[in-house]
C-alpha cells in the first residue's frame, strides 16, 4: 500500500512524541509527580472567566497550569478582562492591579506614590499578593509574567519586574493565581502569580486618548494599535504614552509633617527659612537668636509625593500557522520610564565652639571653631551649635531632584508543534535586557564637614545666613548625589511536551513534562561617598551571573466525569505538579503541588490544594556580600534598657551574609464555586488560604527595637565586650576594612585594655531572619441579567485577613500584626507595633442602556488599631522643647477606614458610517467625593495617610477611542 508523505511525517512525529514522553517521565523528580491544584472562576466584581475567542480552547494555556485546554485544578484564579480594564480608568498596569483587593499593597492606593518615597530603595512599583515581603526588599514574593514567561528585572538595589511595561491597549486579560506557584514556575511564586496576557490577533487600527485632571495635577495617556489579521496569522504593533505632573504635599491636606503630640500641631520643620539653631535641647530662631519660638513650617509642603513621570511602551507581535501542525508566535517589546521627585536643599551642620582633638582611635578627626560661629545669648559662648539651614532662597524650592529611570527591551519566539492528534510540543526562546538608574541629589557631606571646620571666610560659608556671596561654594556643596546603575540580561529557553496519556471512565488523563534553562546576568555600580553628579557612570561594575536548570511535570486525572458520574458526584478531578530547580549559586530545590476539584452537582463545586514554594536570593542579595563594610564609632548608638554602660564605643558591619538561603513557604487553600440554576446570572465563590513564609531575607531594624527584634544580631556588655569576641566579629565580617578596624580596635591597639572598651557589636548584614504566617479569605459574588432596556450587573469581591503573625528573627517574639501591640519583654525590652487593615473590598453596580453604560464602584479599606502614645497616657512620649518627640507613638487609638467611590460612563456612538462606527467616549471620575485618607498621626511619619490608602483627589478623566 502506498503511504503518503504527510501520513509518514505524522507517524514520525507521533513516535518522537512517545519517545520524549517516556524519557521525561523517567527523569528523577518527574516520575513521581503528583496532581496539581487548580480550579477556575472569576473572583472579582467586574472580572470574567478565562476566555479568548481568537483561539481554539485546546490551544489555550491558563495561568497556573502547563496543560493545554485544561483549567488549573484546586486553585483560586482571578481573571480581569478588557471591560474591567476600560472601566477602571487605569493608565498603567499597576493602576489596574490597584483595583484588585488581593493585591493588598496597591489596592485603593496610588501606585506611583511609592516612587516618590526613596528612589534608592524603590525603583519599581511591584504588586504584592498576601503582602509577604516588603516593598524595599531586593526580591519579590509575587511572580509577574508576560504571556506566561519571565522578562529581565529592573532596578539597582531591587530585582523586580515592572508590570507597567506593556501598553494597556495591548493587554487581552490579566490572570491572577493567589496560591503558591513554584511547582509550575519556579522561584518567586510564593504569594501567587500575576500573568499579563497580550493580544494574539488584531485587525484594523484603533487609537485611544485620555486626559485627566485633579486639583493642581494633570495626566495624559494615548495609545494606538494597528494590525492585520488573515486566516492563518496576524501581525500587530501597539504603542502607549503616559505622562503625569508632580503633586506636592502642599497640594493635599492629608500629607503632613507635624508634631502630632503638640496641642496646636506645631509644624516640625527646623530647616525652614530662615532656619534655627539648637543648643542642647533648646531651639532658637534665626536670625536674631533671641526667640525660643523656632521658625517652623510643614516641610512636606515642598516635597513631591507623586513624582513627575513619563512612560513609553511598545509591543509588536506576529502569529503565523507555518504548516498544518506548526505555529509560531513572535513578540518584541520596548519600555521606558523616567520619574523625577523634587524637594529643596536643606541641611544641618554642627559648629564647634572650641577646637577639639577628635577620636584618633576610632578614626574621627578633630573639629575647629567655625569662622562664623555666633554664640547664642544666654548659652555658653563655647557650646556646640547645630545650625538648621535651607538653600531654597538661593537654589529654588525644587532644586534637589531624585530621578529614577529605566529602559527595557526584549524579544521571544514560541513554536507550537502538533505531533499528532493528542500530543504537542511547545518551545520558547526568550531574551530581554534592562538598564536602570537612580540619582538622588543631596548635600556633599564631606564638603559640609570641611566647611563646618572652616576657620576663615575663604574656607567656609555663613550657615546662619547663606547668601549669594557664597554661591560658588554652595553650588559645589549641592553638586553631589547618591546614585546607582544596574543592568540585567535574561535568556530563557523552555520546552513543554503535553497531551493525553490514556483515557479513564472519567475522561482523558492529561500530562505535561518540560525542561527550562535560564541565564541571568546582573551588574551594578554605585556612586562613591560624596560623589559629584554623574560620577557613578565612571565607576566599575560589580557583576553577578547565575544559571538555572529546571525539570517539571504536571498531570490531571479525571476520576469522575460525563461518562461515569453518579447522583452523589457530578465530577472529580485530581491533579499534581512538581518542579526541580538547580541554581548555580545556592543549590537545588524541589517543590510539589497537589489539588482537587469536586462537584457534587453541576452548579456547586469545592476545590483545594497544597504546595510548597520558594523565592531565591536575588542577584542583589548575593552581591550584598561583596559590599560588606565594617566601622568603629566612639559612641553607644543603642543602649539596652536597664544597662548603665561604663564602656563607650561600637563596632558594626553592614552588607549581606554570605550563603543566603531561599525564602520558602508552605501553603494550602480550599474553597467553593456556586452557580445556582434558580438564580440565573449569579456566580459566587470563596477561598480560604493559609501561608507559612519563612527564611525571609531582611535587614535588621536600626533602632532601639533591635534588642527585642533581632537579639542574635547585637551583643552589648556594659563593662565592654571581651577582646577575643571583638576580634572574631571583625575577622568574620567579610569586609575589606576589617584590617583597618582591627588595628584600631582589636589586637593592633597599643593599649589592649583600652581596646576592650567597646560596649556593643551590631550585625546589620542582610540575612535569612524573618517569618510570616497569614490566614485569610478571598470572596466574590457577581450577578448579571438582561432587561428590557439593556442589562444590569453587580458584584462584590474582597480579601479578609483572619490571622497574621510575624517574627523578625530567631529569639524574637511572635507579633500579631492585626492588633496594636505594646509588649513588655524580659530585661525591660519593649516592642510597640500598630495593627494592619483586615478587609479590602470592592463592590460595583452597572447598567447598560442601549449604547450607554454607567457604573459605580466602591473601594473599601478597613481601619486598624494603633498604640496610643501621648502626654496623657505615657509621659515618656511627650515632646521635648525642640519639637522632636522622645519616643515613637501616636495620639490616637485607631486609624479609620478609607472608602472611595469611582464612577464610569461610556457611550458608543451608534451609526455605521466610517466616522461614527466604533467611536466611543468615556468619562471616569475616580474618588468622586474627593475623600482624603484617614490621618495616621504617627510621630515622625512625614506622609500621614499612606498607611491606609492614598489618593490623587477627585480625578476626572475624559477619553475617546476609535477603531478604523
Coordinates of C-alpha atoms in Angstrom, one line a residue, residues 61-551:
X61 CA -2.9 27.6 28.4
X62 CA -4.3 29.2 31.5
X63 CA -2.1 30.6 34.3
X64 CA -1.3 28.1 37.0
X65 CA -1.0 25.1 34.7
X66 CA 1.2 24.0 31.8
X67 CA -1.6 21.8 30.2
X68 CA -3.4 23.0 27.1
X69 CA -7.2 23.2 27.3
X70 CA -7.3 22.3 31.0
X71 CA -8.1 24.9 33.7
X72 CA -5.9 24.7 36.8
X73 CA -7.3 22.4 39.4
X74 CA -7.8 23.4 43.1
X75 CA -6.6 27.0 42.8
X76 CA -8.4 30.3 43.0
X77 CA -7.9 32.0 39.7
X78 CA -8.9 35.7 39.1
X79 CA -9.3 36.9 35.5
X80 CA -9.5 40.6 34.7
X81 CA -10.8 41.2 31.2
X82 CA -10.9 44.2 28.8
X83 CA -14.2 45.5 30.2
X84 CA -12.6 45.8 33.6
X85 CA -9.5 47.4 32.2
X86 CA -11.6 50.1 30.4
X87 CA -13.9 50.9 33.3
X88 CA -11.0 51.2 35.8
X89 CA -9.6 54.3 34.1
X90 CA -6.1 52.8 34.7
X91 CA -3.3 54.3 32.6
X92 CA -0.8 51.7 33.7
X93 CA -0.9 48.0 34.7
X94 CA -0.2 48.8 38.3
X95 CA -3.2 51.2 38.4
X96 CA -5.3 48.3 37.1
X97 CA -4.0 46.0 39.8
X98 CA -4.8 48.7 42.4
X99 CA -8.5 47.7 41.8
X100 CA -7.9 44.1 42.8
X101 CA -8.4 43.6 46.6
X102 CA -5.9 40.7 46.7
X103 CA -3.1 43.0 45.6
X104 CA -3.2 44.5 49.1
X105 CA -0.2 46.8 48.8
X106 CA -1.7 48.7 45.9
X107 CA -5.4 48.4 46.4
X108 CA -7.2 51.7 47.0
X109 CA -3.9 53.4 46.6
X110 CA -1.8 55.4 44.2
X111 CA 1.0 53.1 42.9
X112 CA 3.2 55.9 41.6
X113 CA 3.4 57.5 45.0
X114 CA 5.8 54.7 46.1
X115 CA 8.3 56.0 43.6
X116 CA 8.4 59.3 45.4
X117 CA 9.5 57.7 48.7
X118 CA 13.2 57.0 48.1
X119 CA 14.5 56.2 44.6
X120 CA 17.4 54.3 46.0
X121 CA 15.0 51.9 47.8
X122 CA 12.1 51.7 45.4
X123 CA 12.9 52.0 41.7
X124 CA 9.9 50.0 40.6
X125 CA 6.4 49.6 42.0
X126 CA 5.7 45.9 42.3
X127 CA 2.4 44.2 43.3
X128 CA 2.5 42.0 46.4
X129 CA -0.1 39.3 46.9
X130 CA -0.6 38.4 50.5
X131 CA 1.9 41.2 51.4
X132 CA 4.6 38.6 52.3
X133 CA 7.7 40.7 51.5
X134 CA 8.3 44.4 52.0
X135 CA 8.4 46.8 49.0
X136 CA 12.0 47.8 49.7
X137 CA 13.3 44.2 49.7
X138 CA 15.5 43.3 46.8
X139 CA 13.4 40.4 45.6
X140 CA 9.6 39.9 45.2
X141 CA 7.4 37.2 46.6
X142 CA 4.8 37.6 43.8
X143 CA 5.8 36.4 40.4
X144 CA 4.9 38.7 37.4
X145 CA 4.8 37.1 34.0
X146 CA 4.1 38.3 30.5
X147 CA 2.3 35.7 28.3
X148 CA 3.4 33.0 30.7
X149 CA 7.1 33.8 30.7
X150 CA 9.6 35.9 32.6
X151 CA 11.5 39.0 31.4
X152 CA 14.6 40.8 32.7
X153 CA 14.2 42.6 36.0
X154 CA 14.6 46.3 36.5
X155 CA 16.1 48.1 39.5
X156 CA 19.5 48.9 41.0
X157 CA 19.0 47.8 44.6
X158 CA 15.9 45.8 43.6
X159 CA 15.5 43.0 41.1
X160 CA 11.8 43.2 40.1
X161 CA 9.6 43.1 37.1
X162 CA 7.8 46.3 36.2
X163 CA 4.2 45.5 35.4
X164 CA 3.7 48.9 33.7
X165 CA 5.9 47.8 30.9
X166 CA 3.2 46.6 28.4
X167 CA 0.9 49.1 26.7
X168 CA -2.6 48.7 28.3
X169 CA -4.2 48.7 24.8
X170 CA -2.3 45.5 24.0
X171 CA -3.4 43.6 27.1
X172 CA -6.0 40.9 26.4
X173 CA -6.6 40.0 30.0
X174 CA -4.8 39.6 33.4
X175 CA -4.9 36.4 35.3
X176 CA -4.1 36.2 39.0
X177 CA -3.4 32.9 40.8
X178 CA -3.5 33.5 44.6
X179 CA -1.7 30.2 45.5
X180 CA 1.9 29.2 45.6
X181 CA 3.1 28.5 42.0
X182 CA 6.7 27.3 42.3
X183 CA 5.7 23.8 41.2
X184 CA 4.8 25.3 37.8
X185 CA 7.0 28.4 37.5
X186 CA 9.9 28.1 40.0
X187 CA 11.2 31.0 42.0
X188 CA 9.2 34.0 43.3
X189 CA 5.7 32.5 43.0
X190 CA 5.3 32.4 46.8
X191 CA 2.3 34.7 47.3
X192 CA 0.9 33.9 43.8
X193 CA 1.3 34.7 40.1
X194 CA 0.2 37.6 38.0
X195 CA 0.2 37.0 34.3
X196 CA -0.4 39.7 31.7
X197 CA -1.7 38.1 28.6
X198 CA -1.3 40.2 25.4
X199 CA -3.3 40.1 22.3
X200 CA -2.6 37.4 19.7
X201 CA -4.6 38.9 16.9
X202 CA -5.8 42.3 15.9
X203 CA -7.2 43.6 12.6
X204 CA -7.5 47.3 11.8
X205 CA -6.4 50.5 13.6
X206 CA -7.5 51.6 17.0
X207 CA -6.5 54.8 18.8
X208 CA -7.3 56.0 22.3
X209 CA -6.6 59.1 24.2
X210 CA -7.5 60.3 27.7
X211 CA -6.8 63.5 29.7
X212 CA -7.2 63.5 33.5
X213 CA -7.1 66.3 36.0
X214 CA -7.4 66.9 39.7
X215 CA -6.6 70.0 41.8
X216 CA -3.0 71.0 40.8
X217 CA -2.5 67.8 38.9
X218 CA -2.9 66.5 35.4
X219 CA -2.2 63.4 33.4
X220 CA -2.5 62.3 29.8
X221 CA -2.2 59.0 28.1
X222 CA -2.6 57.9 24.5
X223 CA -2.3 54.6 22.7
X224 CA -2.6 53.1 19.3
X225 CA -2.7 49.5 17.9
X226 CA -2.5 48.6 14.3
X227 CA -2.7 45.1 12.9
X228 CA -3.7 42.8 10.1
X229 CA -5.4 39.5 10.6
X230 CA -5.6 36.8 8.0
X231 CA -6.9 33.2 8.4
X232 CA -3.5 31.7 9.1
X233 CA -2.0 34.5 11.1
X234 CA -2.0 38.1 12.3
X235 CA 0.5 40.9 12.9
X236 CA 0.1 43.9 15.1
X237 CA 2.0 46.7 16.7
X238 CA 0.9 48.8 19.8
X239 CA 2.3 51.9 21.5
X240 CA 1.3 53.8 24.6
X241 CA 2.4 57.1 26.0
X242 CA 1.7 58.3 29.6
X243 CA 2.7 61.4 31.4
X244 CA 1.7 63.0 34.7
X245 CA 2.7 66.1 36.6
X246 CA 4.2 66.1 40.1
X247 CA 2.0 66.5 43.1
X248 CA 3.4 68.2 46.2
X249 CA 2.5 67.8 49.9
X250 CA 1.1 71.4 49.9
X251 CA -1.5 70.2 47.3
X252 CA -3.2 67.7 49.6
X253 CA -4.3 68.3 53.1
X254 CA -3.7 64.7 54.3
X255 CA 0.0 64.9 53.7
X256 CA 1.6 66.5 56.8
X257 CA 4.8 66.5 58.7
X258 CA 3.9 68.0 62.0
X259 CA 4.4 67.3 65.7
X260 CA 1.2 65.5 66.4
X261 CA 2.0 65.5 70.2
X262 CA 1.9 69.3 70.4
X263 CA -1.6 70.5 71.2
X264 CA -1.6 73.1 68.5
X265 CA 0.0 70.8 65.9
X266 CA 3.2 72.9 65.7
X267 CA 5.0 72.0 62.4
X268 CA 8.2 70.1 62.8
X269 CA 10.4 71.8 60.2
X270 CA 13.5 73.1 61.7
X271 CA 15.3 73.9 58.4
X272 CA 12.6 76.2 57.3
X273 CA 13.7 79.7 56.3
X274 CA 15.5 81.5 57.8
X275 CA 16.4 78.5 60.0
X276 CA 17.1 77.7 63.6
X277 CA 20.0 77.0 66.0
X278 CA 19.9 74.2 68.6
X279 CA 22.0 74.2 71.7
X280 CA 21.3 71.1 73.9
X281 CA 17.6 70.8 74.0
X282 CA 16.9 74.5 73.3
X283 CA 16.0 75.8 69.9
X284 CA 16.5 79.5 68.9
X285 CA 15.1 81.2 65.8
X286 CA 17.4 82.8 63.3
X287 CA 18.4 85.5 62.5
X288 CA 18.3 87.2 66.0
X289 CA 18.7 84.0 68.1
X290 CA 16.8 85.7 70.9
X291 CA 13.5 83.9 70.4
X292 CA 12.9 80.4 71.7
X293 CA 9.9 80.1 69.4
X294 CA 11.5 78.4 66.4
X295 CA 11.0 79.2 62.7
X296 CA 8.8 76.3 61.6
X297 CA 6.8 75.1 58.6
X298 CA 5.4 71.9 57.2
X299 CA 8.5 70.6 55.3
X300 CA 6.4 68.1 53.4
X301 CA 4.7 71.1 51.6
X302 CA 7.7 71.4 49.2
X303 CA 8.3 67.6 48.7
X304 CA 6.6 65.8 45.7
X305 CA 4.9 62.7 46.9
X306 CA 3.8 61.9 43.3
X307 CA 6.8 62.2 41.0
X308 CA 6.8 63.8 37.6
X309 CA 6.7 60.8 35.3
X310 CA 6.8 59.9 31.6
X311 CA 6.4 56.4 30.1
X312 CA 6.7 54.9 26.7
X313 CA 5.7 51.3 25.9
X314 CA 5.7 49.4 22.6
X315 CA 4.8 45.9 21.7
X316 CA 4.8 44.1 18.3
X317 CA 3.5 40.6 17.7
X318 CA 3.3 38.1 14.8
X319 CA 1.2 34.9 14.9
X320 CA 1.5 32.5 12.0
X321 CA 0.5 29.0 11.2
X322 CA 3.5 27.8 9.3
X323 CA 2.0 24.4 8.4
X324 CA -1.0 22.4 9.5
X325 CA 1.0 21.3 12.5
X326 CA 3.4 24.1 13.3
X327 CA 2.6 27.6 14.6
X328 CA 4.9 30.5 15.5
X329 CA 4.3 33.4 17.8
X330 CA 6.9 36.2 17.8
X331 CA 6.9 39.1 20.2
X332 CA 9.2 42.2 20.7
X333 CA 8.8 44.9 23.3
X334 CA 10.3 48.2 24.5
X335 CA 9.6 50.2 27.5
X336 CA 11.0 53.2 29.3
X337 CA 10.1 55.3 32.3
X338 CA 11.6 58.4 33.9
X339 CA 10.3 59.6 37.3
X340 CA 11.5 62.8 39.0
X341 CA 10.8 63.9 42.6
X342 CA 11.5 67.3 43.9
X343 CA 12.5 69.0 47.2
X344 CA 14.5 71.9 48.3
X345 CA 18.1 71.6 49.6
X346 CA 18.0 71.6 53.4
X347 CA 20.6 70.6 55.9
X348 CA 22.1 70.8 59.3
X349 CA 25.7 71.3 60.5
X350 CA 27.4 71.1 63.9
X351 CA 29.6 74.1 64.6
X352 CA 32.0 73.7 67.5
X353 CA 32.5 76.5 70.0
X354 CA 36.1 75.4 70.7
X355 CA 38.7 73.2 69.0
X356 CA 38.6 69.5 70.0
X357 CA 41.2 66.8 69.4
X358 CA 38.7 64.2 68.0
X359 CA 38.9 60.5 68.5
X360 CA 42.0 59.1 66.7
X361 CA 41.4 55.5 67.9
X362 CA 38.1 55.5 66.1
X363 CA 39.4 57.3 63.0
X364 CA 37.4 60.5 63.7
X365 CA 39.4 63.7 63.3
X366 CA 39.4 67.0 65.3
X367 CA 36.9 69.8 65.0
X368 CA 37.6 73.5 64.9
X369 CA 35.8 76.7 65.8
X370 CA 34.0 77.9 62.7
X371 CA 34.8 81.4 61.3
X372 CA 31.1 82.5 61.5
X373 CA 30.4 80.8 64.9
X374 CA 27.9 83.0 66.7
X375 CA 27.2 82.4 70.4
X376 CA 23.6 82.3 71.4
X377 CA 22.6 84.9 74.1
X378 CA 22.1 83.1 77.4
X379 CA 24.0 80.0 76.3
X380 CA 27.7 79.1 76.9
X381 CA 29.9 81.0 74.4
X382 CA 31.7 77.8 73.7
X383 CA 28.7 75.5 73.3
X384 CA 28.4 73.3 70.2
X385 CA 25.6 74.5 68.0
X386 CA 23.5 72.7 65.5
X387 CA 22.5 75.1 62.7
X388 CA 19.5 74.1 60.6
X389 CA 19.5 75.9 57.3
X390 CA 17.9 76.0 53.9
X391 CA 19.3 76.8 50.5
X392 CA 15.9 77.2 48.8
X393 CA 16.1 81.0 48.6
X394 CA 19.3 80.7 46.6
X395 CA 18.8 77.5 44.6
X396 CA 15.0 77.2 44.4
X397 CA 12.3 75.2 46.1
X398 CA 12.6 72.3 43.6
X399 CA 16.4 72.3 43.3
X400 CA 17.1 68.9 44.8
X401 CA 15.9 66.2 42.4
X402 CA 15.6 62.5 42.7
X403 CA 15.5 60.7 39.4
X404 CA 14.7 57.0 38.7
X405 CA 14.6 55.8 35.2
X406 CA 14.8 52.6 33.2
X407 CA 14.9 51.2 29.6
X408 CA 13.9 47.7 28.8
X409 CA 13.6 45.7 25.6
X410 CA 13.4 42.1 24.6
X411 CA 12.0 39.6 22.1
X412 CA 10.8 36.0 22.2
X413 CA 9.7 33.3 19.8
X414 CA 7.3 30.5 20.8
X415 CA 6.7 27.5 18.5
X416 CA 3.9 25.0 18.9
X417 CA 4.1 21.7 17.1
X418 CA 1.2 19.3 16.9
X419 CA 2.9 16.0 16.9
X420 CA -0.3 14.1 16.5
X421 CA -3.9 14.4 17.5
X422 CA -3.0 14.1 21.2
X423 CA 0.5 15.4 21.7
X424 CA 2.1 18.8 21.1
X425 CA 5.5 20.3 21.8
X426 CA 5.9 24.0 22.7
X427 CA 9.3 25.7 22.7
X428 CA 10.1 29.2 23.9
X429 CA 13.2 31.2 23.1
X430 CA 13.2 34.4 25.2
X431 CA 15.7 37.2 25.6
X432 CA 15.4 40.6 27.4
X433 CA 17.6 43.3 28.8
X434 CA 17.2 46.3 31.1
X435 CA 19.1 49.4 32.1
X436 CA 18.1 51.1 35.4
X437 CA 19.5 54.3 37.0
X438 CA 18.7 56.3 40.1
X439 CA 20.2 59.6 41.0
X440 CA 19.4 61.4 44.3
X441 CA 20.8 64.9 44.7
X442 CA 21.9 65.9 48.2
X443 CA 24.5 67.9 50.0
X444 CA 28.1 66.8 49.8
X445 CA 28.6 65.6 53.4
X446 CA 32.4 65.6 53.1
X447 CA 32.5 69.2 51.9
X448 CA 29.8 70.1 54.5
X449 CA 32.0 68.8 57.3
X450 CA 35.0 70.6 55.9
X451 CA 33.1 73.9 55.7
X452 CA 31.9 73.3 59.3
X453 CA 35.6 73.3 60.4
X454 CA 36.5 76.3 58.2
X455 CA 38.4 78.9 60.2
X456 CA 38.5 81.6 57.5
X457 CA 35.9 83.2 55.3
X458 CA 37.5 81.6 52.3
X459 CA 37.1 78.1 53.7
X460 CA 33.5 78.2 54.9
X461 CA 30.1 79.8 54.3
X462 CA 27.8 81.6 56.7
X463 CA 25.4 78.8 57.6
X464 CA 23.4 81.3 59.8
X465 CA 22.6 83.3 56.6
X466 CA 23.7 81.6 53.3
X467 CA 23.9 84.4 50.7
X468 CA 24.7 85.0 47.1
X469 CA 28.2 85.8 48.1
X470 CA 28.8 82.1 48.8
X471 CA 27.0 80.9 45.7
X472 CA 30.1 79.3 44.1
X473 CA 30.8 77.2 47.2
X474 CA 27.1 76.5 47.7
X475 CA 26.8 75.1 44.1
X476 CA 29.8 72.9 44.9
X477 CA 28.0 71.7 48.0
X478 CA 24.9 70.9 46.0
X479 CA 26.8 69.2 43.2
X480 CA 26.5 65.8 44.9
X481 CA 24.4 62.7 44.6
X482 CA 23.8 59.2 45.7
X483 CA 23.4 57.2 42.6
X484 CA 23.4 53.7 41.2
X485 CA 23.1 51.9 37.9
X486 CA 22.0 48.3 37.2
X487 CA 21.8 46.2 34.1
X488 CA 20.2 42.8 33.8
X489 CA 20.1 40.3 30.9
X490 CA 18.0 37.3 30.9
X491 CA 18.0 34.4 28.4
X492 CA 15.3 31.7 28.8
X493 CA 14.7 28.5 26.9
X494 CA 11.8 26.3 27.6
X495 CA 10.3 23.1 26.1
X496 CA 7.0 21.5 27.1
X497 CA 5.5 18.3 25.8
X498 CA 1.9 17.7 26.7
X499 CA -1.0 15.6 25.7
X500 CA -3.4 12.8 26.6
X501 CA -1.7 9.8 28.2
X502 CA -4.7 7.5 28.3
X503 CA -8.4 7.6 28.9
X504 CA -10.2 6.7 32.1
X505 CA -14.0 6.4 32.5
X506 CA -14.0 9.9 34.0
X507 CA -12.1 11.4 31.0
X508 CA -8.7 11.9 29.5
X509 CA -5.6 11.8 31.7
X510 CA -3.6 14.8 30.6
X511 CA 0.1 15.1 31.3
X512 CA 2.8 17.6 30.5
X513 CA 6.6 17.5 31.1
X514 CA 9.1 20.1 30.4
X515 CA 12.6 21.5 30.7
X516 CA 13.8 25.1 31.2
X517 CA 17.2 26.8 31.2
X518 CA 17.8 30.4 32.3
X519 CA 20.9 32.5 32.2
X520 CA 20.7 35.7 34.4
X521 CA 23.5 38.2 34.3
X522 CA 23.2 41.3 36.5
X523 CA 25.7 44.0 37.0
X524 CA 25.6 47.0 39.3
X525 CA 27.6 50.1 40.2
X526 CA 27.0 52.8 42.8
X527 CA 28.5 56.2 43.4
X528 CA 31.3 56.7 45.9
X529 CA 30.8 58.7 49.0
X530 CA 30.4 62.5 48.4
X531 CA 30.3 61.9 44.7
X532 CA 29.7 64.7 42.2
X533 CA 26.7 64.4 39.9
X534 CA 27.4 61.9 37.2
X535 CA 30.4 60.3 38.9
X536 CA 28.5 56.9 39.1
X537 CA 29.0 56.4 35.4
X538 CA 32.8 56.3 35.8
X539 CA 32.6 53.6 38.4
X540 CA 33.4 49.9 37.5
X541 CA 30.5 47.4 37.6
X542 CA 30.3 44.5 40.0
X543 CA 28.8 41.6 38.2
X544 CA 26.8 38.5 39.2
X545 CA 25.8 35.6 36.9
X546 CA 23.9 32.5 37.5
X547 CA 22.4 29.6 35.6
X548 CA 19.2 27.8 36.4
X549 CA 18.2 24.4 35.0
X550 CA 14.7 23.0 35.7
X551 CA 12.6 19.9 35.1

